[in-house]
Amino acid sequence: MTTLPFSAGDDRPGKMVIITGYFAGESYGLLGPQAAATIITRQTPYECLVVTVNNEDAPRTVKKVLYDYFGSQTPLVGFSYLSGRPDLLALAAELKAEGATTLLAGPQSNVDFTGETGCERHPHRFQGLGDYFNFALHGPAEQLVPLLQNESPAVLADIAGALYLDEKGAQVENPEIDWNPAIFNNIDWSNIYGIVESRLVPIDISAAQVLQQIGCPWAARSKPADIDYPAFLAQPDVKKVHLDLAGCSFCDVASDKGLVTGLPTDAVLDQVASLPETADGRKIPFELINENPLPGLPRLLERIRDRGLEISRISLTLRADWLLKAERHLQTALEMARDMHIRIVFASIGFESFSAILLDNLNKGLSVDTNLAAVDLIRRMKTAFPHEMGYLRSEGGNHGFIHPTPWDTRATESEVGHVIAKHDLARDILPDHSTPLIIHHASGLAAWIRAIESRENLRFNRIGSIIAWWDDPH
């Protein structure tokens, strides 16, 4: 049975770190890693910190900070929210080679540890991260608790949600347990640190997240889709690839997000109650994690008010069509926001494109007309509720707009440019920078790429876990 160096014969309190990617100069909380660190600290003999690493942090400095923190203890380091960053993967590999125990966690941990579909038969495909980490953990953080006990610690074979290589090098994946909403109550929002001048410095967070729903209803069931060949491989007969897709074709966690579970309102209120407060005594702004939040938002605001919780701002992320369907609920919520002296901010509306061809290939389930109707709605609501509603870039809005894509042509560029100009979208809707289409190896579009490779006897380059569709295939 697989054992780990930190879990045998150690009768003293230990330390653990969760490394996560971060943006320099920011001060936002991270629900997943901070909830995990809270659970580990409270339920095991280990103190666990979340250590953020931004692009400006030198790898040598990060290693020094870690070794200073662990002292004589064998480092135990989790990694989450890596976003494919090669510097963090290299750090994990170096730490493992030097004797540390490293584990991969987060929503992509299972597929990234295992590797791309068919990678054992196709060496050019992403081979997984088994060589970078001792093991991976997919699912709730409390699955790790038995491994961190001083008395009779469990082995990996007994850890739910663990993925690892056995003594023969074969991959093992243990079934994970269900999510318990209670783990998000009473999170220690002070357990997150940055690196300043080669030392750990606490981050005083100014925004956080509150979980109301796990998953996305759009990804809840598969639907047939015909995805066009890339424009640079277009054939006279306009070839397509037929797929059964759950959610948007570019979503890299659709298999997770399709598992839709709503949390009880009391559990959501408990999360709000545990948020840090601003100088005026109100709760810090928070993002409500719910892909379709508007139908239940008036009721949630009513319960927040009845419980005497003083909040300041709620940020929302949602689809354009669900925004339209919930206009009545939005109107009610904004009227309540006026009475409560709070703001409701649309942090991200998933428009993604204003081309019918591109929306179809992204499997958004949206039309250009739907997107434009949503734009009209939020502009009207902003006029009616100028202080209670936000969606502008200056108010924290960063709406989805994917460009470039493999299907871009002169015709699509002209179509999108015409819509942007006609409806003045650059003024208030488009982000400062578009987001290039990223094809993660576990997304629906990765299956599209693999089908094209097989049909046309081509190979697309891989850059870590990402398929480089923009490189010429060979």
XYZ file of C-alpha atoms in Angstrom:
474
model
C 0.000 0.000 0.000
C 1.207 3.507 -0.831
C 2.384 5.531 2.160
C 3.696 9.067 2.373
C 6.724 10.358 4.292
C 4.796 12.802 6.467
C 2.214 10.283 7.672
C 4.280 7.806 9.654
C 5.401 8.124 13.253
C 5.102 11.890 13.521
C 3.471 12.783 16.847
C 3.899 16.543 16.670
C 1.679 19.140 15.030
C 2.587 19.624 11.392
C 2.306 22.275 8.724
C 0.775 22.323 5.269
C 0.608 24.897 2.495
C -1.810 25.205 -0.413
C -0.173 27.032 -3.332
C -2.519 28.858 -5.692
C -2.163 31.238 -8.601
C -3.107 34.870 -7.974
C -3.052 38.306 -9.556
C -0.476 40.763 -8.265
C -1.787 43.680 -6.246
C -5.195 42.111 -5.591
C -6.870 41.275 -2.282
C -9.677 38.834 -3.027
C -10.433 35.685 -1.090
C -10.419 32.204 -2.611
C -13.334 30.112 -1.413
C -12.097 26.659 -2.412
C -8.499 26.793 -1.153
C -9.405 28.761 1.980
C -12.227 26.369 2.855
C -9.808 23.458 2.407
C -7.182 25.116 4.601
C -9.818 25.802 7.259
C -10.928 22.160 7.317
C -7.367 20.850 7.549
C -6.431 23.245 10.343
C -9.540 22.506 12.399
C -9.833 18.756 11.852
C -6.205 17.576 11.780
C -2.975 18.248 13.715
C -1.782 20.358 10.774
C -1.753 24.135 10.422
C -2.640 24.906 6.809
C -2.082 28.201 4.987
C -3.046 29.334 1.497
C -0.013 30.907 -0.184
C -0.701 32.937 -3.320
C 1.894 33.105 -6.079
C 1.603 35.728 -8.809
C 3.526 36.011 -12.061
C 6.003 38.424 -10.484
C 7.098 36.018 -7.728
C 10.456 34.449 -8.571
C 10.464 30.631 -8.229
C 13.631 30.735 -6.119
C 11.967 33.151 -3.705
C 8.853 30.984 -3.454
C 10.958 27.935 -2.575
C 12.893 29.847 0.064
C 9.680 31.070 1.679
C 8.291 27.536 1.759
C 11.400 26.007 3.300
C 11.562 28.801 5.864
C 7.965 28.084 6.843
C 8.356 24.311 7.101
C 11.680 24.389 8.920
C 12.778 20.846 9.732
C 9.470 19.279 8.646
C 9.186 17.521 5.313
C 7.152 19.995 3.247
C 3.541 19.042 2.529
C 2.329 21.230 -0.322
C -0.991 21.219 -2.151
C -1.473 22.996 -5.467
C -4.773 24.424 -6.702
C -5.971 26.897 -9.349
C -2.765 26.492 -11.363
C -4.297 27.701 -14.662
C -1.650 25.711 -16.518
C 1.152 27.931 -15.227
C 4.477 26.259 -16.078
C 6.276 27.994 -13.202
C 3.970 26.408 -10.627
C 4.211 22.986 -12.263
C 7.995 23.264 -12.261
C 7.889 24.233 -8.582
C 5.783 21.161 -7.780
C 8.189 18.891 -9.650
C 11.236 20.392 -7.912
C 9.696 20.065 -4.475
C 8.743 16.451 -5.117
C 12.247 15.650 -6.394
C 13.693 17.177 -3.214
C 11.583 14.922 -1.004
C 8.505 17.048 -0.370
C 5.024 15.569 -0.576
C 3.034 17.366 -3.253
C -0.624 16.957 -4.101
C -2.800 18.366 -6.857
C -6.306 19.561 -5.939
C -9.097 21.598 -7.460
C -11.802 21.040 -10.086
C -9.399 19.825 -12.812
C -7.195 17.710 -10.558
C -8.515 14.324 -11.669
C -8.272 14.879 -15.418
C -4.984 16.776 -15.196
C -3.380 14.076 -13.059
C -4.662 11.308 -15.349
C -3.845 12.991 -18.648
C -5.607 13.492 -21.952
C -7.938 10.852 -23.343
C -5.908 8.300 -25.296
C -2.548 9.701 -24.182
C -1.166 6.188 -23.643
C -1.614 5.492 -27.377
C -0.723 8.973 -28.630
C 2.539 10.334 -27.179
C 1.877 13.866 -28.460
C -1.171 14.225 -26.229
C -0.984 15.668 -22.717
C 0.479 12.893 -20.578
C -0.850 14.066 -17.233
C 0.845 15.295 -14.088
C 1.564 12.024 -12.322
C 5.294 12.771 -12.418
C 4.811 16.201 -10.812
C 2.775 15.194 -7.772
C 2.720 12.346 -5.279
C -1.031 12.183 -5.682
C -4.132 14.184 -6.570
C -7.338 14.771 -4.647
C -10.635 15.396 -6.422
C -13.691 16.432 -4.462
C -14.177 17.768 -0.931
C -11.102 18.617 1.132
C -12.291 16.650 4.162
C -11.374 13.502 2.230
C -7.779 14.328 3.151
C -8.401 14.342 6.903
C -7.751 10.601 7.561
C -4.357 10.890 5.872
C -3.236 13.636 8.252
C -3.987 11.972 11.563
C -1.080 11.346 13.933
C -2.479 8.074 15.233
C -2.939 5.338 12.619
C -2.931 7.623 9.565
C -4.695 6.191 6.534
C -2.919 5.164 3.359
C -3.808 6.502 -0.071
C -5.712 3.355 -0.969
C -8.228 4.269 1.728
C -8.567 7.963 0.841
C -11.756 8.881 -1.014
C -11.124 11.012 -4.097
C -7.402 10.174 -4.253
C -5.629 9.551 -7.557
C -2.143 8.067 -7.503
C 0.255 5.637 -9.132
C 0.555 2.247 -7.468
C 3.786 0.296 -6.990
C 3.570 -0.949 -10.589
C 3.023 2.528 -11.998
C -0.646 1.952 -12.765
C -3.066 4.794 -12.106
C -5.579 4.340 -9.308
C -8.631 6.575 -8.826
C -10.735 6.192 -5.693
C -14.413 7.230 -5.720
C -15.016 10.590 -4.064
C -17.576 11.467 -1.426
C -20.465 13.892 -1.860
C -20.152 17.574 -0.970
C -21.314 18.624 2.475
C -22.511 22.261 2.387
C -21.487 22.685 6.025
C -17.807 22.783 5.044
C -18.307 26.302 3.700
C -19.608 27.658 6.996
C -17.266 29.670 9.191
C -14.366 29.779 6.762
C -11.207 31.322 8.172
C -10.804 34.145 5.664
C -7.538 35.204 7.349
C -5.563 32.107 6.269
C -4.453 33.522 2.903
C -0.948 34.950 2.424
C 1.147 36.629 -0.220
C 4.918 36.774 -0.644
C 6.531 40.152 0.050
C 10.300 40.580 0.298
C 10.895 36.840 0.743
C 8.419 36.400 3.574
C 4.791 35.427 4.047
C 2.479 38.384 4.600
C -1.254 38.023 5.393
C -3.668 39.329 2.765
C -6.472 41.425 4.222
C -9.148 40.399 1.749
C -11.598 42.969 0.421
C -13.918 40.584 -1.460
C -14.957 36.959 -1.081
C -17.289 34.296 -2.473
C -20.461 32.728 -1.118
C -21.556 29.384 -2.538
C -25.254 28.970 -3.298
C -25.200 26.386 -6.061
C -22.670 23.758 -7.126
C -22.764 23.233 -10.866
C -24.341 24.721 -13.982
C -27.794 23.722 -15.268
C -26.603 24.240 -18.868
C -24.064 21.456 -18.311
C -26.539 19.151 -16.592
C -27.281 17.042 -19.663
C -25.651 16.263 -22.986
C -27.029 17.673 -26.204
C -26.016 16.906 -29.813
C -23.873 19.537 -31.498
C -22.183 19.854 -34.876
C -18.959 21.845 -34.596
C -17.386 23.330 -37.732
C -13.871 22.488 -38.804
C -11.366 25.291 -38.121
C -11.470 27.964 -40.787
C -7.866 27.217 -41.737
C -8.848 23.593 -42.511
C -12.152 24.403 -44.183
C -13.182 22.161 -47.041
C -15.547 22.967 -49.910
C -18.224 20.791 -48.298
C -17.814 22.555 -44.915
C -16.884 19.611 -42.723
C -18.255 19.288 -39.210
C -17.633 17.117 -36.169
C -20.664 15.687 -34.398
C -20.385 15.651 -30.615
C -22.609 15.187 -27.609
C -21.771 18.188 -25.445
C -22.698 19.013 -21.868
C -22.456 22.758 -21.421
C -20.351 25.174 -23.424
C -17.906 23.458 -25.760
C -14.923 25.257 -24.216
C -15.815 24.531 -20.580
C -13.044 22.515 -18.942
C -15.074 21.490 -15.883
C -18.421 20.666 -17.490
C -18.357 17.162 -16.009
C -18.187 18.741 -12.550
C -20.508 21.642 -13.278
C -23.204 19.315 -14.577
C -23.648 17.981 -11.052
C -26.117 20.655 -9.977
C -26.749 20.920 -6.249
C -28.337 23.850 -4.458
C -27.393 24.695 -0.892
C -30.060 25.320 1.754
C -30.705 29.016 2.300
C -29.616 28.753 5.928
C -26.242 27.417 4.766
C -25.868 30.401 2.430
C -26.796 32.806 5.228
C -24.237 31.191 7.532
C -21.562 31.865 4.919
C -22.604 35.505 4.645
C -22.569 35.851 8.424
C -18.979 34.591 8.608
C -17.614 37.100 6.081
C -15.200 39.778 7.328
C -16.587 43.271 7.791
C -15.627 46.596 6.284
C -14.779 49.661 8.360
C -18.453 50.685 8.448
C -19.534 47.327 9.868
C -20.984 45.878 6.676
C -19.906 42.557 5.210
C -17.255 42.800 2.516
C -18.502 42.494 -1.080
C -19.007 38.920 -2.216
C -19.641 36.988 -5.397
C -22.689 34.754 -5.188
C -21.633 31.497 -6.829
C -24.734 30.432 -8.718
C -24.932 30.163 -12.504
C -28.630 31.153 -12.424
C -28.972 33.423 -9.378
C -31.796 35.822 -10.234
C -34.931 33.701 -9.623
C -33.966 33.170 -5.989
C -32.253 36.496 -5.352
C -35.255 38.412 -3.916
C -35.910 35.626 -1.426
C -32.227 35.526 -0.440
C -32.160 39.293 0.084
C -35.296 39.029 2.199
C -33.686 36.372 4.396
C -30.471 38.408 4.681
C -32.496 41.424 5.798
C -34.592 39.398 8.246
C -31.470 37.943 9.821
C -30.034 41.410 10.352
C -26.985 40.881 8.136
C -25.565 44.147 6.837
C -24.152 43.526 3.359
C -22.640 45.969 0.893
C -22.454 44.416 -2.577
C -23.341 41.180 -4.350
C -21.612 40.253 -7.610
C -23.297 37.897 -10.066
C -22.183 35.735 -12.998
C -24.808 34.393 -15.393
C -25.882 33.662 -18.953
C -27.609 36.226 -21.160
C -30.725 34.089 -21.714
C -31.205 33.443 -18.007
C -30.893 37.169 -17.397
C -33.743 37.819 -19.823
C -35.968 35.130 -18.355
C -35.538 36.584 -14.871
C -36.270 40.248 -15.661
C -39.134 40.351 -13.154
C -36.944 38.889 -10.399
C -34.167 41.348 -11.237
C -36.581 44.270 -10.966
C -37.734 43.062 -7.545
C -34.172 42.482 -6.341
C -33.095 45.971 -7.406
C -36.056 47.532 -5.620
C -35.001 45.667 -2.479
C -31.391 46.732 -3.013
C -32.555 50.357 -3.011
C -34.254 49.879 0.347
C -31.238 47.997 1.772
C -28.673 50.496 0.392
C -26.660 47.804 -1.368
C -25.418 47.222 -4.921
C -25.998 44.298 -7.256
C -23.164 44.062 -9.774
C -23.160 41.939 -12.900
C -19.521 40.907 -12.738
C -19.702 38.691 -15.806
C -22.417 38.009 -18.359
C -21.388 35.192 -20.672
C -22.018 36.777 -24.063
C -18.783 35.284 -25.517
C -19.524 36.429 -29.083
C -21.841 38.421 -31.316
C -21.564 36.076 -34.296
C -24.133 33.331 -34.879
C -21.487 30.969 -36.259
C -19.175 31.452 -33.308
C -21.968 31.119 -30.733
C -23.017 27.817 -32.319
C -19.478 26.454 -32.281
C -19.033 27.534 -28.665
C -22.282 25.649 -27.933
C -23.599 28.581 -25.943
C -27.241 27.877 -26.729
C -27.586 31.603 -27.413
C -28.383 33.751 -30.426
C -27.007 37.168 -31.281
C -30.496 38.578 -30.758
C -30.611 37.085 -27.249
C -27.280 38.662 -26.360
C -28.396 42.040 -27.681
C -31.698 41.826 -25.813
C -29.731 41.192 -22.605
C -27.578 44.239 -23.354
C -30.719 46.328 -23.801
C -32.149 45.021 -20.520
C -29.139 45.847 -18.369
C -28.877 49.296 -19.935
C -32.529 49.976 -19.125
C -32.120 48.663 -15.597
C -29.016 50.794 -15.115
C -31.033 53.862 -16.073
C -33.797 52.935 -13.638
C -31.442 51.912 -10.817
C -28.208 53.874 -11.355
C -26.951 53.464 -7.795
C -28.218 49.965 -7.062
C -26.993 48.172 -10.201
C -23.555 47.913 -11.744
C -22.226 46.259 -14.877
C -19.682 48.697 -16.311
C -15.959 47.984 -16.376
C -15.475 50.745 -13.824
C -18.000 48.991 -11.566
C -16.349 45.571 -11.706
C -17.942 44.241 -14.887
C -15.822 41.961 -17.070
C -18.155 40.279 -19.515
C -17.375 37.242 -21.613
C -15.971 37.923 -25.083
C -13.889 35.191 -26.704
C -11.532 36.187 -29.515
C -9.672 34.866 -31.446
C -11.218 31.486 -32.219
C -10.443 28.767 -34.796
C -13.546 29.758 -36.795
C -12.679 33.399 -37.380
C -13.021 34.493 -40.999
C -13.396 37.803 -42.762
C -17.145 37.221 -42.686
C -17.318 36.630 -38.923
C -14.980 39.545 -38.231
C -17.210 41.780 -40.343
C -20.364 40.495 -38.632
C -19.011 41.048 -35.133
C -17.553 44.438 -36.008
C -20.875 45.572 -37.461
C -22.820 44.501 -34.352
C -20.311 46.141 -32.012
C -20.472 49.432 -33.889
C -24.247 49.447 -34.388
C -24.992 48.774 -30.726
C -22.057 50.713 -29.267
C -20.854 47.654 -27.346
C -17.330 48.987 -26.905
C -18.723 51.722 -24.663
C -19.938 49.503 -21.850
C -20.054 45.799 -22.729
C -16.748 44.680 -24.182
C -13.875 44.019 -21.764
C -10.587 45.866 -22.026
C -9.101 42.743 -23.584
C -10.818 39.812 -25.234
C -10.080 36.276 -24.024
C -8.468 33.947 -26.586
C -10.219 30.610 -26.910
C -8.469 28.125 -24.630
C -8.988 24.426 -25.354
C -8.241 22.424 -22.231
C -7.627 18.744 -22.875
C -10.759 17.769 -20.906
C -13.158 20.184 -22.622
C -15.659 19.311 -25.310
C -13.530 21.063 -27.918
C -10.636 18.762 -27.066
C -12.739 15.848 -28.346
C -13.359 17.961 -31.463
C -9.610 18.410 -31.954
C -8.935 14.701 -31.468
C -11.625 13.805 -34.014
C -10.029 16.118 -36.582
C -6.591 14.681 -35.839
C -7.907 11.179 -36.454
C -9.825 12.052 -39.622
C -7.149 14.170 -41.254
C -4.050 12.390 -39.905
C -2.888 15.608 -38.246
C -1.387 16.542 -34.925
C -1.980 19.739 -32.999
C 0.687 20.804 -30.539
C 0.056 20.603 -26.795
C 1.337 23.193 -24.351
C 0.943 21.423 -21.049
C -2.752 20.689 -20.569
C -3.772 23.107 -23.353
C -4.209 22.225 -27.037
C -2.501 24.874 -29.174
C -5.109 25.196 -31.908
C -3.427 28.412 -33.134
C -0.238 26.551 -34.127
C -0.169 25.027 -37.597
C -1.012 21.312 -37.298
C 1.493 18.884 -38.725
